[in-house]
DNA sequence: GCCAACGTTGGC
DNA sequence: GCCAACGTTGGC
C-alpha cells in the first residue's frame, strides 16, 4: 500500500463535500498537470491512503484521510465542452487525463495545519513543504504518513 | 493583493 | 529546439 497527498481548494471541493457525497465516495477529477496525472494513473492503486489537504483557505491544513476505491480511468470532464476542465486536445480514444475514485476514511478532529507541519523536523522532506511546491498529487512516505496520523490523534 | 515558482505556449 | 512571454498555483 502506498500513501499520497491531494490538494483541493475547499471552495471547490472540501472534505466535508466528500463526507456528504453518496457512499462518501467521489471521482477525483480535474487534475490537469502531467506530473500529477502520472501519479494518479501510474502510481495509485486500490487501497492506497490519501491525505486530503485544503489549499487557498484558512487554515491551510491536512484535514483527513481517504482511500482509493477505484484506480485510474478516463476523466470525462475533459470531454465536456461545458466543463471548466474541458480539454480539446484530450481524445476519447487516448484520454490525456484520468480520475481515481476516493472514499472518505476519516476527518481529523483538528485540522493539521501547515504551520504545525512545518514545525515537525521529521516532515521536513515533504513535497508539500518545499518552497514553491505546486504539485496537487504527491507521494507521501510511510514514515510521513504515520507521523501525520499520530499528530492528528490517530 | 502581491509575487515566487513554476508549467505552457508559440514565435523563431 | 530554444526561450521569452504568459498564465496559474497557492503561500504569504
PDB file of C-alpha atoms (C1' of nucleotides) in Angstrom:
ATOM      1  CA  UNK A   1       0.000   0.000   0.000  1.00  0.00           C
ATOM      2  CA  UNK A   2       1.206   3.471  -0.879  1.00  0.00           C
ATOM      3  CA  UNK A   3       0.447   6.902   0.509  1.00  0.00           C
ATOM      4  CA  UNK A   4      -0.383  10.160  -1.225  1.00  0.00           C
ATOM      5  CA  UNK A   5      -1.431  13.721  -0.610  1.00  0.00           C
ATOM      6  CA  UNK A   6      -4.067  15.504  -2.689  1.00  0.00           C
ATOM      7  CA  UNK A   7      -4.668  19.231  -2.649  1.00  0.00           C
ATOM      8  CA  UNK A   8      -8.095  20.722  -3.039  1.00  0.00           C
ATOM      9  CA  UNK A   9      -9.492  24.193  -2.650  1.00  0.00           C
ATOM     10  CA  UNK A  10     -12.352  23.719  -0.190  1.00  0.00           C
ATOM     11  CA  UNK A  11     -14.452  26.321  -2.008  1.00  0.00           C
ATOM     12  CA  UNK A  12     -14.275  23.981  -4.986  1.00  0.00           C
ATOM     13  CA  UNK A  13     -14.467  20.655  -3.182  1.00  0.00           C
ATOM     14  CA  UNK A  14     -13.833  20.105   0.512  1.00  0.00           C
ATOM     15  CA  UNK A  15     -13.503  17.016   2.663  1.00  0.00           C
ATOM     16  CA  UNK A  16     -16.938  17.915   4.010  1.00  0.00           C
ATOM     17  CA  UNK A  17     -18.306  17.630   0.485  1.00  0.00           C
ATOM     18  CA  UNK A  18     -16.743  14.173   0.355  1.00  0.00           C
ATOM     19  CA  UNK A  19     -18.386  13.309   3.684  1.00  0.00           C
ATOM     20  CA  UNK A  20     -21.751  14.368   2.254  1.00  0.00           C
ATOM     21  CA  UNK A  21     -21.333  12.514  -1.054  1.00  0.00           C
ATOM     22  CA  UNK A  22     -23.261   9.302  -1.788  1.00  0.00           C
ATOM     23  CA  UNK A  23     -21.402   6.439  -0.073  1.00  0.00           C
ATOM     24  CA  UNK A  24     -18.849   9.131   0.937  1.00  0.00           C
ATOM     25  CA  UNK A  25     -17.231   8.407  -2.419  1.00  0.00           C
ATOM     26  CA  UNK A  26     -16.265  10.723  -5.264  1.00  0.00           C
ATOM     27  CA  UNK A  27     -14.435  10.794  -8.566  1.00  0.00           C
ATOM     28  CA  UNK A  28     -11.308  12.921  -8.167  1.00  0.00           C
ATOM     29  CA  UNK A  29     -11.436  14.814 -11.448  1.00  0.00           C
ATOM     30  CA  UNK A  30      -9.955  17.964 -12.913  1.00  0.00           C
ATOM     31  CA  UNK A  31      -6.263  17.184 -12.450  1.00  0.00           C
ATOM     32  CA  UNK A  32      -4.582  18.964 -15.387  1.00  0.00           C
ATOM     33  CA  UNK A  33      -0.890  18.674 -14.671  1.00  0.00           C
ATOM     34  CA  UNK A  34       1.153  15.908 -16.258  1.00  0.00           C
ATOM     35  CA  UNK A  35       3.269  15.022 -13.264  1.00  0.00           C
ATOM     36  CA  UNK A  36       0.184  14.861 -11.055  1.00  0.00           C
ATOM     37  CA  UNK A  37      -1.599  12.830 -13.760  1.00  0.00           C
ATOM     38  CA  UNK A  38       1.253  10.346 -13.839  1.00  0.00           C
ATOM     39  CA  UNK A  39       0.959   9.758 -10.098  1.00  0.00           C
ATOM     40  CA  UNK A  40      -2.809   9.247 -10.431  1.00  0.00           C
ATOM     41  CA  UNK A  41      -2.523   6.970 -13.440  1.00  0.00           C
ATOM     42  CA  UNK A  42       0.632   5.007 -12.791  1.00  0.00           C
ATOM     43  CA  UNK A  43       1.013   5.125  -9.034  1.00  0.00           C
ATOM     44  CA  UNK A  44      -2.336   4.941  -7.273  1.00  0.00           C
ATOM     45  CA  UNK A  45      -3.835   1.565  -6.577  1.00  0.00           C
ATOM     46  CA  UNK A  46      -6.983   0.447  -4.813  1.00  0.00           C
ATOM     47  CA  UNK A  47      -6.370   0.507  -1.065  1.00  0.00           C
ATOM     48  CA  UNK A  48      -3.809   3.305  -1.128  1.00  0.00           C
ATOM     49  CA  UNK A  49      -4.341   6.010   1.520  1.00  0.00           C
ATOM     50  CA  UNK A  50      -4.632   9.645   0.631  1.00  0.00           C
ATOM     51  CA  UNK A  51      -4.162  12.689   2.832  1.00  0.00           C
ATOM     52  CA  UNK A  52      -6.584  15.471   1.917  1.00  0.00           C
ATOM     53  CA  UNK A  53      -5.086  18.976   2.059  1.00  0.00           C
ATOM     54  CA  UNK A  54      -7.102  22.191   1.887  1.00  0.00           C
ATOM     55  CA  UNK A  55      -5.287  24.907  -0.077  1.00  0.00           C
ATOM     56  CA  UNK A  56      -6.086  28.574  -0.645  1.00  0.00           C
ATOM     57  CA  UNK A  57      -8.067  28.780   2.568  1.00  0.00           C
ATOM     58  CA  UNK A  58      -7.747  29.390   6.286  1.00  0.00           C
ATOM     59  CA  UNK A  59      -6.409  27.358   7.892  1.00  0.00           C
ATOM     60  CA  UNK A  60      -4.128  25.706   5.353  1.00  0.00           C
ATOM     61  CA  UNK A  61      -4.200  22.156   6.652  1.00  0.00           C
ATOM     62  CA  UNK A  62      -4.344  18.422   6.142  1.00  0.00           C
ATOM     63  CA  UNK A  63      -7.925  17.726   7.103  1.00  0.00           C
ATOM     64  CA  UNK A  64      -8.340  13.974   6.863  1.00  0.00           C
ATOM     65  CA  UNK A  65      -7.717  10.704   5.072  1.00  0.00           C
ATOM     66  CA  UNK A  66      -9.405   8.953   2.176  1.00  0.00           C
ATOM     67  CA  UNK A  67      -8.740   5.661   0.439  1.00  0.00           C
ATOM     68  CA  UNK A  68      -8.539   4.789  -3.230  1.00  0.00           C
ATOM     69  CA  UNK A  69     -11.519   2.591  -4.151  1.00  0.00           C
ATOM     70  CA  UNK A  70     -11.074   2.642  -7.929  1.00  0.00           C
ATOM     71  CA  UNK A  71      -7.823   3.054  -9.832  1.00  0.00           C
ATOM     72  CA  UNK A  72      -7.405   5.343 -12.818  1.00  0.00           C
ATOM     73  CA  UNK A  73      -9.952   5.673 -15.618  1.00  0.00           C
ATOM     74  CA  UNK A  74     -10.583   8.430 -18.171  1.00  0.00           C
ATOM     75  CA  UNK A  75     -11.635  11.837 -16.846  1.00  0.00           C
ATOM     76  CA  UNK A  76     -14.972  12.538 -18.524  1.00  0.00           C
ATOM     77  CA  UNK A  77     -14.803  16.244 -17.650  1.00  0.00           C
ATOM     78  CA  UNK A  78     -12.024  16.646 -20.230  1.00  0.00           C
ATOM     79  CA  UNK A  79     -14.558  15.766 -22.969  1.00  0.00           C
ATOM     80  CA  UNK A  80     -17.322  18.032 -21.662  1.00  0.00           C
ATOM     81  CA  UNK A  81     -17.302  21.353 -23.506  1.00  0.00           C
ATOM     82  CA  UNK A  82     -19.319  22.923 -20.729  1.00  0.00           C
ATOM     83  CA  UNK A  83     -16.893  21.856 -18.009  1.00  0.00           C
ATOM     84  CA  UNK A  84     -14.234  24.195 -16.659  1.00  0.00           C
ATOM     85  CA  UNK A  85     -11.903  21.205 -17.075  1.00  0.00           C
ATOM     86  CA  UNK A  86     -12.648  20.724 -20.791  1.00  0.00           C
ATOM     87  CA  UNK A  87      -9.528  19.947 -22.833  1.00  0.00           C
ATOM     88  CA  UNK A  88      -9.983  19.903 -26.610  1.00  0.00           C
ATOM     89  CA  UNK A  89      -6.701  18.048 -27.013  1.00  0.00           C
ATOM     90  CA  UNK A  90      -7.813  15.048 -24.980  1.00  0.00           C
ATOM     91  CA  UNK A  91      -9.334  12.427 -27.305  1.00  0.00           C
ATOM     92  CA  UNK A  92     -11.735   9.694 -26.233  1.00  0.00           C
ATOM     93  CA  UNK A  93      -9.570   7.018 -27.872  1.00  0.00           C
ATOM     94  CA  UNK A  94      -6.478   8.176 -25.965  1.00  0.00           C
ATOM     95  CA  UNK A  95      -7.564  10.193 -22.934  1.00  0.00           C
ATOM     96  CA  UNK A  96      -4.984  12.600 -21.573  1.00  0.00           C
ATOM     97  CA  UNK A  97      -6.497  12.953 -18.125  1.00  0.00           C
ATOM     98  CA  UNK A  98      -7.667  10.448 -15.555  1.00  0.00           C
ATOM     99  CA  UNK A  99      -9.712  10.156 -12.389  1.00  0.00           C
ATOM    100  CA  UNK A 100      -9.487   7.862  -9.438  1.00  0.00           C
ATOM    101  CA  UNK A 101     -12.367   7.275  -7.031  1.00  0.00           C
ATOM    102  CA  UNK A 102     -11.887   8.079  -3.367  1.00  0.00           C
ATOM    103  CA  UNK A 103     -13.879   7.094  -0.306  1.00  0.00           C
ATOM    104  CA  UNK A 104     -13.654   9.035   2.921  1.00  0.00           C
ATOM    105  CA  UNK A 105     -11.706   7.295   5.652  1.00  0.00           C
ATOM    106  CA  UNK A 106     -11.790   9.888   8.414  1.00  0.00           C
ATOM    107  CA  UNK A 107     -11.891  13.621   9.048  1.00  0.00           C
ATOM    108  CA  UNK A 108      -9.341  14.772  11.621  1.00  0.00           C
ATOM    109  CA  UNK A 109     -10.890  16.145  14.808  1.00  0.00           C
ATOM    110  CA  UNK A 110      -8.438  19.026  14.479  1.00  0.00           C
ATOM    111  CA  UNK A 111      -7.018  20.015  11.080  1.00  0.00           C
ATOM    112  CA  UNK A 112      -3.258  19.549  10.988  1.00  0.00           C
ATOM    113  CA  UNK A 113      -2.152  23.000   9.894  1.00  0.00           C
ATOM    114  CA  UNK A 114       0.664  23.879   7.554  1.00  0.00           C
ATOM    115  CA  UNK A 115       2.294  25.735  10.456  1.00  0.00           C
ATOM    116  CA  UNK A 116       2.221  22.593  12.596  1.00  0.00           C
ATOM    117  CA  UNK A 117       3.586  20.523   9.731  1.00  0.00           C
ATOM    118  CA  UNK A 118       6.465  22.959   9.223  1.00  0.00           C
ATOM    119  CA  UNK A 119       7.350  22.691  12.895  1.00  0.00           C
ATOM    120  CA  UNK A 120       7.935  18.923  12.635  1.00  0.00           C
ATOM    121  CA  UNK A 121      11.540  18.088  11.776  1.00  0.00           C
ATOM    122  CA  UNK A 122      10.515  14.563  10.748  1.00  0.00           C
ATOM    123  CA  UNK A 123       8.364  16.044   7.980  1.00  0.00           C
ATOM    124  CA  UNK A 124      10.928  18.485   6.619  1.00  0.00           C
ATOM    125  CA  UNK A 125      11.342  16.431   3.441  1.00  0.00           C
ATOM    126  CA  UNK A 126       7.685  16.513   2.433  1.00  0.00           C
ATOM    127  CA  UNK A 127       6.956  17.762  -1.065  1.00  0.00           C
ATOM    128  CA  UNK A 128       4.111  19.842   0.367  1.00  0.00           C
ATOM    129  CA  UNK A 129       6.570  21.862   2.456  1.00  0.00           C
ATOM    130  CA  UNK A 130       9.018  22.516  -0.351  1.00  0.00           C
ATOM    131  CA  UNK A 131       9.202  26.162  -1.335  1.00  0.00           C
ATOM    132  CA  UNK A 132       7.173  26.819  -4.447  1.00  0.00           C
ATOM    133  CA  UNK A 133       5.658  23.345  -4.466  1.00  0.00           C
ATOM    134  CA  UNK A 134       2.524  23.349  -6.599  1.00  0.00           C
ATOM    135  CA  UNK A 135       2.043  19.667  -7.293  1.00  0.00           C
ATOM    136  CA  UNK A 136      -1.560  18.732  -6.492  1.00  0.00           C
ATOM    137  CA  UNK A 137      -0.926  14.976  -6.330  1.00  0.00           C
ATOM    138  CA  UNK A 138       2.106  13.991  -4.299  1.00  0.00           C
ATOM    139  CA  UNK A 139       3.584  10.775  -2.944  1.00  0.00           C
ATOM    140  CA  UNK A 140       3.993  10.603   0.838  1.00  0.00           C
ATOM    141  CA  UNK A 141       6.355   8.190   2.555  1.00  0.00           C
ATOM    142  CA  UNK A 142       5.128   5.591   5.031  1.00  0.00           C
ATOM    143  CA  UNK A 143       7.039   7.374   7.789  1.00  0.00           C
ATOM    144  CA  UNK A 144       5.482  10.734   6.916  1.00  0.00           C
ATOM    145  CA  UNK A 145       2.009   9.221   6.776  1.00  0.00           C
ATOM    146  CA  UNK A 146       2.385   7.515  10.156  1.00  0.00           C
ATOM    147  CA  UNK A 147       3.733  10.674  11.740  1.00  0.00           C
ATOM    148  CA  UNK A 148       0.820  12.678  10.406  1.00  0.00           C
ATOM    149  CA  UNK A 149      -1.686  10.094  11.623  1.00  0.00           C
ATOM    150  CA  UNK A 150      -0.114  10.291  15.067  1.00  0.00           C
ATOM    151  CA  UNK A 151      -0.086  14.104  15.095  1.00  0.00           C
ATOM    152  CA  UNK A 152      -3.754  14.032  14.170  1.00  0.00           C
ATOM    153  CA  UNK A 153      -4.569  11.785  17.098  1.00  0.00           C
ATOM    154  CA  UNK A 154      -4.735   8.581  15.119  1.00  0.00           C
TER     155      UNK A 154
ATOM    156  C1'  DG B   1      -3.245  41.929  -3.254  1.00  0.00           C
ATOM    157  C1'  DC B   2       1.454  40.508  -4.142  1.00  0.00           C
ATOM    158  C1'  DC B   3       4.528  37.719  -6.238  1.00  0.00           C
ATOM    159  C1'  DA B   4       7.709  33.399  -6.411  1.00  0.00           C
ATOM    160  C1'  DA B   5       7.828  29.395  -8.653  1.00  0.00           C
ATOM    161  C1'  DC B   6       6.597  27.006 -11.613  1.00  0.00           C
ATOM    162  C1'  DG B   7       4.193  24.925 -16.387  1.00  0.00           C
ATOM    163  C1'  DT B   8       2.652  26.001 -21.073  1.00  0.00           C
ATOM    164  C1'  DT B   9       2.582  28.288 -25.459  1.00  0.00           C
ATOM    165  C1'  DG B  10       4.207  29.968 -29.605  1.00  0.00           C
ATOM    166  C1'  DG B  11       7.486  32.661 -32.483  1.00  0.00           C
ATOM    167  C1'  DC B  12      11.630  31.940 -34.487  1.00  0.00           C
TER     168       DC B  12
ATOM    169  C1'  DG C   1      14.740  23.002 -30.026  1.00  0.00           C
ATOM    170  C1'  DC C   2      15.247  27.391 -27.608  1.00  0.00           C
ATOM    171  C1'  DC C   3      13.396  30.608 -24.718  1.00  0.00           C
ATOM    172  C1'  DA C   4      10.553  34.857 -23.787  1.00  0.00           C
ATOM    173  C1'  DA C   5       6.066  35.821 -22.686  1.00  0.00           C
ATOM    174  C1'  DC C   6       2.237  34.486 -20.489  1.00  0.00           C
ATOM    175  C1'  DG C   7      -0.884  32.005 -17.292  1.00  0.00           C
ATOM    176  C1'  DT C   8      -1.609  29.504 -12.983  1.00  0.00           C
ATOM    177  C1'  DT C   9      -0.938  27.954  -8.300  1.00  0.00           C
ATOM    178  C1'  DG C  10      -1.009  28.964  -3.854  1.00  0.00           C
ATOM    179  C1'  DG C  11       1.574  30.729   0.302  1.00  0.00           C
ATOM    180  C1'  DC C  12       2.211  34.952   2.463  1.00  0.00           C
TER     181       DC C  12
END
